[in-house]
Coordinates of C-alpha atoms in Angstrom, one line a residue:
M223 CA -9.6 -2.4 59.6
D224 CA -8.0 -0.8 56.6
Q225 CA -4.5 -1.8 57.6
R226 CA -5.7 -5.5 58.1
L227 CA -7.2 -5.3 54.6
E228 CA -4.1 -3.8 53.1
T229 CA -2.0 -6.8 54.7
S230 CA -4.3 -9.3 53.3
N231 CA -3.8 -7.9 49.9
R232 CA -0.1 -8.4 50.1
A233 CA 1.4 -11.5 48.7
I234 CA 3.9 -13.5 50.7
Y235 CA 7.0 -14.5 48.8
V236 CA 9.1 -17.5 50.4
D237 CA 12.6 -18.4 49.6
L238 CA 13.3 -22.1 49.3
D239 CA 16.9 -22.9 50.1
G240 CA 17.9 -22.4 53.8
T241 CA 14.4 -20.9 54.4
L242 CA 11.5 -23.4 53.6
L243 CA 14.2 -26.2 53.5
R244 CA 17.1 -26.8 55.9
T245 CA 19.3 -27.4 52.9
D246 CA 20.4 -26.0 49.6
L247 CA 19.1 -27.8 46.4
L248 CA 22.1 -26.7 44.4
W249 CA 24.6 -28.7 46.6
E250 CA 21.8 -31.5 46.9
S251 CA 21.6 -31.8 43.0
L252 CA 25.4 -31.7 42.8
F253 CA 26.0 -34.7 44.9
Q254 CA 23.0 -36.6 43.8
A255 CA 24.2 -36.2 40.3
L256 CA 27.6 -37.4 41.3
R257 CA 26.1 -40.4 43.0
R258 CA 24.1 -41.3 39.7
N259 CA 27.2 -40.7 37.6
P260 CA 30.6 -39.6 39.0
L261 CA 31.7 -38.5 35.5
V262 CA 29.5 -35.5 35.9
I263 CA 32.4 -33.9 37.7
F264 CA 34.1 -33.4 34.3
A265 CA 31.0 -32.0 32.6
L266 CA 30.6 -29.6 35.6
F267 CA 33.4 -27.2 34.5
G268 CA 31.9 -26.8 31.0
W269 CA 28.4 -26.2 32.4
L270 CA 29.9 -23.4 34.8
M271 CA 31.4 -21.6 31.8
K272 CA 27.8 -21.3 30.5
G273 CA 26.7 -19.7 33.8
I274 CA 25.3 -20.9 37.3
A275 CA 21.7 -20.8 35.8
F276 CA 22.7 -23.3 33.1
T277 CA 24.4 -25.5 35.8
K278 CA 21.6 -25.4 38.0
A279 CA 19.2 -26.6 35.2
R280 CA 21.5 -29.4 34.1
L281 CA 22.2 -30.7 37.6
A282 CA 18.4 -30.6 38.4
E283 CA 17.7 -32.6 35.2
I284 CA 20.2 -35.4 36.1
A285 CA 19.9 -35.5 39.9
G286 CA 16.2 -36.6 40.1
I287 CA 15.8 -35.4 43.7
D288 CA 12.8 -36.9 45.6
V289 CA 11.3 -33.8 47.1
T290 CA 9.1 -35.7 49.4
A291 CA 12.1 -36.6 51.4
L292 CA 13.7 -33.3 51.8
P293 CA 14.2 -31.6 55.2
Y294 CA 11.5 -28.9 55.5
R295 CA 11.3 -26.4 58.2
S296 CA 8.1 -27.3 59.9
E297 CA 8.0 -23.9 61.6
V298 CA 7.9 -22.1 58.4
V299 CA 5.4 -24.7 56.8
E300 CA 2.9 -24.1 59.8
Q301 CA 3.0 -20.4 59.5
L302 CA 2.4 -20.5 55.8
N303 CA -0.4 -22.8 56.4
S304 CA -2.0 -20.5 58.9
Q305 CA -1.5 -17.5 56.4
R306 CA -3.0 -19.6 53.5
A307 CA -6.1 -20.5 55.7
M308 CA -6.7 -16.7 56.0
G309 CA -6.7 -16.2 52.2
R310 CA -3.3 -14.9 51.7
R311 CA -1.6 -15.4 48.5
I312 CA 1.6 -17.3 48.9
V313 CA 4.4 -17.5 46.1
L314 CA 7.4 -19.6 46.1
A315 CA 10.4 -17.3 45.0
T316 CA 13.6 -19.1 44.7
G317 CA 17.1 -19.3 43.0
S318 CA 16.7 -22.9 42.6
N319 CA 15.8 -24.3 39.1
E320 CA 12.2 -24.1 38.1
K321 CA 12.0 -28.0 37.8
L322 CA 12.7 -28.4 41.4
A323 CA 10.5 -25.5 42.5
H324 CA 7.6 -26.8 40.8
A325 CA 8.2 -30.3 42.4
V326 CA 8.5 -28.8 45.8
A327 CA 5.2 -26.7 45.2
G328 CA 3.5 -29.7 43.9
H329 CA 4.4 -31.7 47.0
L330 CA 3.4 -29.0 49.7
G331 CA 0.3 -27.7 47.9
L332 CA 1.0 -24.3 49.5
F333 CA 1.7 -21.9 46.7
D334 CA -0.4 -19.9 44.3
G335 CA 2.6 -19.1 42.1
I336 CA 6.2 -19.8 41.5
L337 CA 9.2 -17.7 40.6
A338 CA 12.4 -19.6 39.9
S339 CA 15.5 -19.8 38.0
D340 CA 15.6 -21.1 34.5
E341 CA 18.6 -21.9 32.1
E342 CA 19.2 -18.3 31.4
T343 CA 18.4 -16.5 34.5
N344 CA 19.7 -17.1 38.1
L345 CA 16.9 -15.7 40.1
T346 CA 18.6 -14.5 43.2
S347 CA 19.1 -11.2 45.1
V348 CA 18.4 -8.1 42.9
R349 CA 16.9 -10.1 40.0
K350 CA 14.5 -11.8 42.4
L351 CA 13.6 -8.4 43.9
E352 CA 12.9 -7.0 40.4
R353 CA 10.6 -9.9 39.6
I354 CA 8.6 -9.7 42.9
E355 CA 8.1 -5.8 42.6
A356 CA 6.9 -6.2 39.0
E357 CA 4.6 -9.0 40.1
S358 CA 3.3 -7.2 43.3
G359 CA 2.2 -4.1 41.4
G360 CA 3.3 -1.5 44.1
V361 CA 1.0 -3.0 46.7
G362 CA 3.9 -4.3 48.7
F363 CA 5.0 -7.8 49.8
E364 CA 6.1 -9.9 52.7
Y365 CA 9.3 -11.9 52.3
Y366 CA 10.7 -15.0 54.1
G367 CA 14.4 -15.4 53.6
N368 CA 17.6 -16.5 55.3
S369 CA 20.8 -15.3 53.6
H370 CA 22.9 -12.3 52.7
H371 CA 21.6 -12.7 49.2
D372 CA 18.1 -11.7 50.7
I373 CA 19.1 -8.5 52.3
C374 CA 18.0 -6.2 49.5
L375 CA 14.5 -8.1 49.5
F376 CA 14.3 -7.7 53.3
E377 CA 14.9 -4.0 52.9
A378 CA 12.3 -3.6 50.2
A379 CA 9.6 -5.6 51.7
S380 CA 6.7 -4.3 53.6
E381 CA 7.4 -7.0 56.2
A382 CA 10.5 -9.3 56.6
I383 CA 10.8 -12.6 58.2
V384 CA 14.1 -13.7 58.7
V385 CA 14.6 -17.4 59.1
A386 CA 17.6 -19.2 60.5
P387 CA 19.8 -16.4 59.2
D388 CA 23.5 -16.6 58.1
R389 CA 26.0 -14.0 59.6
A390 CA 25.0 -11.2 57.4
A391 CA 21.4 -11.8 57.5
N392 CA 21.6 -12.1 61.3
Q393 CA 23.3 -8.8 61.6
W394 CA 20.7 -7.0 59.5
Q395 CA 17.9 -8.7 61.5
K396 CA 19.3 -7.4 64.8
Q397 CA 19.8 -3.9 63.4
S398 CA 16.2 -3.7 61.8
G399 CA 14.5 -5.6 64.5
A400 CA 12.5 -7.7 61.8
N401 CA 10.5 -10.7 62.7
R402 CA 12.7 -13.8 63.0
I403 CA 12.3 -17.6 63.1
D404 CA 15.0 -19.4 64.9
A405 CA 14.6 -22.8 63.3
S406 CA 18.3 -23.7 63.2
E407 CA 20.4 -25.5 65.8
S408 CA 24.2 -25.2 66.6
E409 CA 26.2 -26.4 63.6
L410 CA 29.2 -27.2 66.1
K411 CA 27.4 -30.1 67.5
A412 CA 26.3 -31.3 64.2
A413 CA 29.8 -31.1 62.8
L414 CA 31.0 -33.2 65.6
Q415 CA 28.3 -35.9 64.8
A416 CA 29.2 -35.8 61.1
M417 CA 32.9 -36.6 61.9
R418 CA 31.6 -39.7 63.8
P419 CA 34.3 -39.9 66.5
H420 CA 32.7 -43.2 67.8
Q421 CA 33.9 -44.7 64.6
W422 CA 37.4 -43.8 65.3
L423 CA 37.5 -46.9 67.5
K424 CA 38.2 -48.8 64.4
N425 CA 41.4 -47.3 63.9
A426 CA 42.7 -49.1 67.0
L427 CA 43.6 -51.7 64.6
I428 CA 46.7 -49.5 63.9
F429 CA 48.1 -50.5 67.3
V430 CA 47.9 -54.3 66.5
P431 CA 51.3 -54.8 64.9
A432 CA 53.0 -53.1 67.9
V433 CA 51.2 -55.2 70.3
L434 CA 52.0 -58.4 68.5
A435 CA 55.7 -57.3 68.3
H436 CA 55.7 -56.7 72.1
D437 CA 56.8 -53.1 71.3
I438 CA 53.7 -51.2 72.3
F439 CA 55.3 -49.9 75.7
V440 CA 58.3 -48.6 73.8
G441 CA 57.8 -44.8 73.8
S442 CA 58.8 -44.0 70.2
V443 CA 56.7 -46.9 68.9
F444 CA 53.7 -45.9 70.8
L445 CA 53.9 -42.3 69.8
S446 CA 54.3 -43.2 66.3
A447 CA 51.2 -45.6 66.3
A448 CA 49.3 -42.8 68.3
L449 CA 50.0 -40.2 65.6
A450 CA 49.0 -42.7 62.9
F451 CA 45.7 -43.3 64.8
V452 CA 44.9 -39.6 64.8
A453 CA 45.8 -39.2 61.1
F454 CA 43.6 -42.0 60.0
S455 CA 40.8 -40.8 62.3
L456 CA 40.7 -37.5 60.7
S457 CA 41.0 -39.0 57.1
A458 CA 38.1 -41.3 58.0
S459 CA 35.9 -38.4 59.3
A460 CA 36.5 -36.6 55.9
I461 CA 35.3 -39.7 54.0
Y462 CA 32.4 -40.2 56.3
I463 CA 31.3 -36.6 55.5
L464 CA 31.7 -37.3 51.8
N465 CA 29.8 -40.7 52.2
D466 CA 26.8 -39.0 53.9
L467 CA 26.7 -36.2 51.2
M468 CA 26.5 -39.0 48.5
D469 CA 24.0 -40.9 50.5
L470 CA 21.5 -37.9 51.4
E471 CA 18.5 -39.5 49.7
A472 CA 19.0 -42.9 50.9
D473 CA 19.7 -41.8 54.4
R474 CA 16.4 -39.8 54.5
K475 CA 14.5 -42.9 53.6
H476 CA 16.2 -45.0 56.5
K477 CA 14.4 -45.4 59.6
T478 CA 17.4 -44.2 61.8
K479 CA 19.9 -42.6 59.4
W480 CA 17.6 -39.6 58.5
K481 CA 18.6 -38.1 61.8
R482 CA 22.3 -37.7 60.5
P483 CA 23.4 -34.0 60.4
F484 CA 23.4 -33.7 56.4
A485 CA 20.2 -35.8 55.9
S486 CA 18.1 -33.8 58.6
G487 CA 19.7 -30.3 57.4
R488 CA 21.3 -29.7 60.7
L489 CA 24.6 -29.2 58.9
S490 CA 25.0 -27.4 55.6
V491 CA 26.7 -29.0 52.8
P492 CA 29.4 -26.2 52.4
N493 CA 30.4 -26.3 56.0
G494 CA 30.6 -30.1 55.7
L495 CA 33.0 -29.7 52.8
M496 CA 35.2 -27.3 54.6
L497 CA 35.4 -29.5 57.6
A498 CA 36.3 -32.6 55.4
F499 CA 39.0 -30.5 53.6
A500 CA 40.5 -29.3 57.0
S501 CA 40.6 -32.9 58.4
I502 CA 42.6 -34.2 55.3
V503 CA 45.0 -31.4 55.6
A504 CA 45.5 -32.0 59.3
A505 CA 45.8 -35.8 58.6
F506 CA 48.8 -35.1 56.2
V507 CA 50.4 -32.6 58.5
I508 CA 50.5 -35.2 61.1
S509 CA 51.9 -37.8 58.5
A510 CA 54.9 -35.6 58.0
F511 CA 56.2 -36.8 61.4
L512 CA 56.0 -40.5 60.3
P513 CA 58.0 -42.5 57.7
I514 CA 57.2 -41.3 54.1
E515 CA 55.6 -44.8 53.5
F516 CA 52.8 -44.0 55.8
A517 CA 51.7 -40.9 53.8
G518 CA 51.5 -43.2 50.7
I519 CA 49.3 -45.6 52.7
L520 CA 47.1 -42.7 53.9
L521 CA 46.7 -41.5 50.2
L522 CA 45.8 -44.9 49.2
Y523 CA 43.3 -45.3 52.0
L524 CA 41.7 -42.0 50.8
F525 CA 41.7 -43.0 47.2
I526 CA 40.0 -46.3 47.9
T527 CA 37.5 -44.9 50.4
T528 CA 36.6 -42.0 47.8
A529 CA 36.0 -44.7 45.1
Y530 CA 34.0 -46.6 47.7
S531 CA 31.7 -43.7 48.4
L532 CA 31.3 -42.6 44.9
S533 CA 30.7 -46.0 43.3
V534 CA 32.0 -49.2 44.8
K535 CA 29.6 -49.4 47.7
R536 CA 26.8 -49.9 45.3
M537 CA 28.4 -52.9 43.7
L538 CA 27.5 -56.4 44.7
L539 CA 30.2 -58.2 46.8
L540 CA 33.0 -55.9 45.6
D541 CA 31.8 -53.4 48.3
V542 CA 32.5 -56.0 51.1
F543 CA 35.9 -56.9 49.7
V544 CA 36.9 -53.4 49.6
L545 CA 35.6 -52.8 53.2
A546 CA 37.7 -55.8 54.4
G547 CA 40.6 -54.4 52.6
L548 CA 40.2 -51.1 54.3
Y549 CA 40.4 -52.7 57.7
T550 CA 43.4 -54.5 56.7
I551 CA 45.2 -51.4 55.5
R552 CA 44.7 -49.9 59.1
V553 CA 46.8 -52.9 60.3
L554 CA 49.4 -52.4 57.5
A555 CA 49.5 -48.7 58.3
G556 CA 50.2 -49.3 61.9
G557 CA 53.2 -51.5 61.1
V558 CA 54.6 -49.0 58.7
A559 CA 54.0 -46.1 61.1
A560 CA 55.9 -47.7 63.9
S561 CA 58.6 -49.3 61.6
I562 CA 57.6 -52.8 62.4
E563 CA 57.9 -55.5 59.7
Y564 CA 54.4 -56.8 59.0
S565 CA 53.6 -60.6 59.0
F566 CA 52.0 -62.4 55.9
W567 CA 50.1 -64.5 58.5
L568 CA 48.6 -61.3 60.1
L569 CA 47.5 -59.7 56.9
A570 CA 46.0 -63.3 55.8
F571 CA 44.0 -63.5 59.2
S572 CA 42.9 -59.9 58.8
V573 CA 41.5 -60.3 55.3
F574 CA 39.2 -63.2 56.3
F575 CA 38.3 -61.8 59.7
F576 CA 37.3 -58.4 58.4
L577 CA 35.6 -59.8 55.4
S578 CA 33.4 -61.6 57.9
L579 CA 32.6 -58.3 59.7
A580 CA 32.1 -56.5 56.5
L581 CA 29.4 -59.0 55.7
V582 CA 27.9 -58.6 59.1
K583 CA 27.5 -54.9 58.3
R584 CA 25.7 -55.5 55.0
F585 CA 23.4 -58.3 56.6
T586 CA 22.4 -55.9 59.4
E587 CA 21.6 -53.0 57.0
L588 CA 19.5 -55.4 54.9
Q589 CA 17.7 -56.8 57.8
Q590 CA 16.8 -53.3 59.1
V591 CA 15.2 -52.4 55.8
G592 CA 13.3 -55.6 55.5
E593 CA 11.6 -57.1 52.5
I594 CA 11.5 -53.8 50.6
A595 CA 15.2 -53.8 50.4
S596 CA 16.6 -53.0 46.8
R597 CA 19.3 -51.0 45.2
E598 CA 16.8 -47.9 45.0
V599 CA 15.9 -48.1 48.7
T600 CA 19.3 -48.9 50.3
G601 CA 21.8 -47.6 47.7
R602 CA 23.4 -51.0 47.8
G603 CA 23.6 -53.8 45.4
Y604 CA 21.8 -56.3 47.6
R605 CA 18.1 -57.5 48.0
H606 CA 16.4 -59.0 50.9
V607 CA 16.6 -62.5 49.3
D608 CA 20.4 -62.3 49.7
L609 CA 20.2 -62.4 53.5
E610 CA 20.9 -66.1 53.9
T611 CA 23.8 -66.0 51.2
I612 CA 25.5 -63.2 53.0
S613 CA 25.1 -65.0 56.5
Q614 CA 26.7 -68.2 55.1
A615 CA 29.5 -66.4 53.4
G616 CA 30.2 -64.3 56.4
M617 CA 30.4 -67.2 59.0
T618 CA 32.5 -69.2 56.5
S619 CA 34.9 -66.3 56.1
G620 CA 35.2 -66.1 60.0
F621 CA 36.0 -69.8 60.3
A622 CA 38.6 -69.3 57.5
A623 CA 40.3 -66.6 59.6
V624 CA 40.6 -69.1 62.6
L625 CA 42.0 -71.6 60.1
V626 CA 44.7 -69.2 59.1
L627 CA 45.5 -68.6 62.8
A628 CA 45.8 -72.3 63.5
L629 CA 48.3 -72.7 60.5
Y630 CA 50.2 -69.8 61.9
I631 CA 50.4 -71.4 65.3
Q632 CA 51.9 -74.5 63.6
S633 CA 54.5 -72.4 61.6
P634 CA 58.2 -72.1 62.4
A635 CA 57.6 -68.4 62.9
I636 CA 55.7 -68.7 66.2
E637 CA 58.4 -70.9 67.8
Q638 CA 60.9 -68.1 67.3
A639 CA 58.6 -65.4 68.8
Y640 CA 57.1 -67.3 71.8
A641 CA 58.6 -69.4 74.6
L642 CA 55.5 -71.6 75.0
P643 CA 53.7 -71.4 71.5
Q644 CA 51.3 -74.0 72.5
M645 CA 49.4 -71.3 74.7
I646 CA 48.5 -69.5 71.4
W647 CA 46.2 -72.4 70.5
L648 CA 43.6 -71.2 72.9
L649 CA 43.1 -68.0 70.9
C650 CA 41.3 -70.2 68.4
P651 CA 38.2 -70.9 70.5
L652 CA 38.1 -67.2 71.7
I653 CA 38.0 -65.8 68.2
L654 CA 35.5 -68.3 67.2
Y655 CA 33.4 -67.2 70.2
I656 CA 33.5 -63.5 69.1
I657 CA 32.6 -64.5 65.4
M658 CA 29.7 -66.8 66.2
R659 CA 28.4 -64.4 68.9
I660 CA 28.3 -61.4 66.4
W661 CA 26.6 -63.4 63.8
I662 CA 24.0 -64.8 66.2
L663 CA 23.2 -61.4 67.4
A664 CA 23.0 -60.2 63.7
R665 CA 20.6 -62.8 62.8
R666 CA 18.5 -61.9 65.9
D667 CA 18.4 -58.4 64.7
E668 CA 20.3 -57.2 67.7
M669 CA 23.4 -55.8 66.0
H670 CA 22.8 -52.1 65.4
E671 CA 26.2 -50.5 64.8
D672 CA 29.4 -51.3 63.1
P673 CA 30.8 -54.7 64.0
I674 CA 34.2 -53.3 64.8
V675 CA 32.8 -50.7 67.2
F676 CA 30.6 -53.3 68.7
I677 CA 33.5 -55.6 69.4
L678 CA 35.5 -52.9 71.2
K679 CA 32.5 -51.7 73.2
D680 CA 30.9 -55.0 74.1
W681 CA 32.2 -56.3 77.5
R682 CA 32.0 -60.0 76.5
S683 CA 34.2 -59.3 73.3
Q684 CA 36.5 -57.1 75.6
L685 CA 36.8 -60.2 77.8
M686 CA 37.9 -62.4 75.1
I687 CA 40.4 -59.9 73.9
G688 CA 41.7 -59.6 77.4
C689 CA 42.1 -63.3 77.7
G690 CA 43.8 -63.4 74.2
A691 CA 46.4 -60.7 75.3
L692 CA 47.0 -62.7 78.5
L693 CA 47.8 -65.7 76.5
F694 CA 50.3 -63.8 74.4
L695 CA 51.8 -62.6 77.5
V696 CA 52.1 -66.0 79.1
A697 CA 53.4 -67.5 75.9
A698 CA 56.1 -65.0 75.4
I699 CA 57.6 -64.8 79.2
W700 CA 57.0 -68.5 80.2

């Protein structure tokens, strides 16, 4: 009985980042602040000179994080609710800035007190321990934590509860036999999902110049195109990671994107950044085996996609033009990698065709969100009322691509390349079928993935592509 009374008198102190949350609010604040104003990156260095506590305060002030959408660990919240029901005093003790700590506490309604960092003090490790011991008054305390910064608190606590520990905290828990809550998943699987390998299918566009030049079965050409494919895929994965980090809040409010590795907290931001950096380094190592111009195109691709992630994707119409350009850059990169002279006609066709697909992507996103679609909800510059305009522009752009193809078929260039150029005319209805089918499915709300990926996975579109390839073959050898 005395022991139970002693336990009930002890307060429970709970860490926030990585313990109560599946994420770290410092990193969240950084990317949310960059999303609001990319120029924050230049102010960041000055803030860091004044200390990490000052930096946390400035980022918390700018970021405006919506704490209701954060990924809380349900296992920890349930335990704390049970302890609170028994009359235990629960205190949020965090190294995060006090503004965010008060917002989280207000949302959960769990805590009787708050200890947090301010502009002058970074309340972590020993500093946190000193504050807790001064407040607990020698009665002892229980502590929920997760990282190597918490080890000194684990050792001083009357009871330690280790939650989803990092390597050092995990080793301490095994040696001490402290209570443990395994609320984490394998980050390896989450890392693979963050790289979005299914999106690499879009980089198959790199092989288009070699196919149209009838050189795809030349060993050196195929190898060059394959290396370019891998380099672009790794670069794209790095940008997907950056894009997800910039879109954390918007993704958490989306009906399906909240499951993404960063939005759900299954993959930590630091590990994601390391993965992105490693992917970019590997991409440029591969590019060293290709013509120097390819590295220039890859660098341009990274620059444009970074600008897109930071700002352009929220700009009305400019975002879809940039998306169309990024698809076209893949075609251009394939020609450069394989040392194949690119065609004006191919690039013109690509611009209109991919603009249509980029508009499909925006149409689908708006349609899924519904009538509440706005810049605040979607992170884009469109509203629900724009659906019809986007649809009309997208179909018109697709028809313009077919018109460019028809003009190409009538040009002198095709007579030099094909023995029976008239066969190429049949490509026009095949491409019209693909474009119109995609838009019909989009308007039916049956298009739930990237349109390029859809085309490469859809058997009807594959059939049209196969028929087109057969037409090229017959026209070339007739």
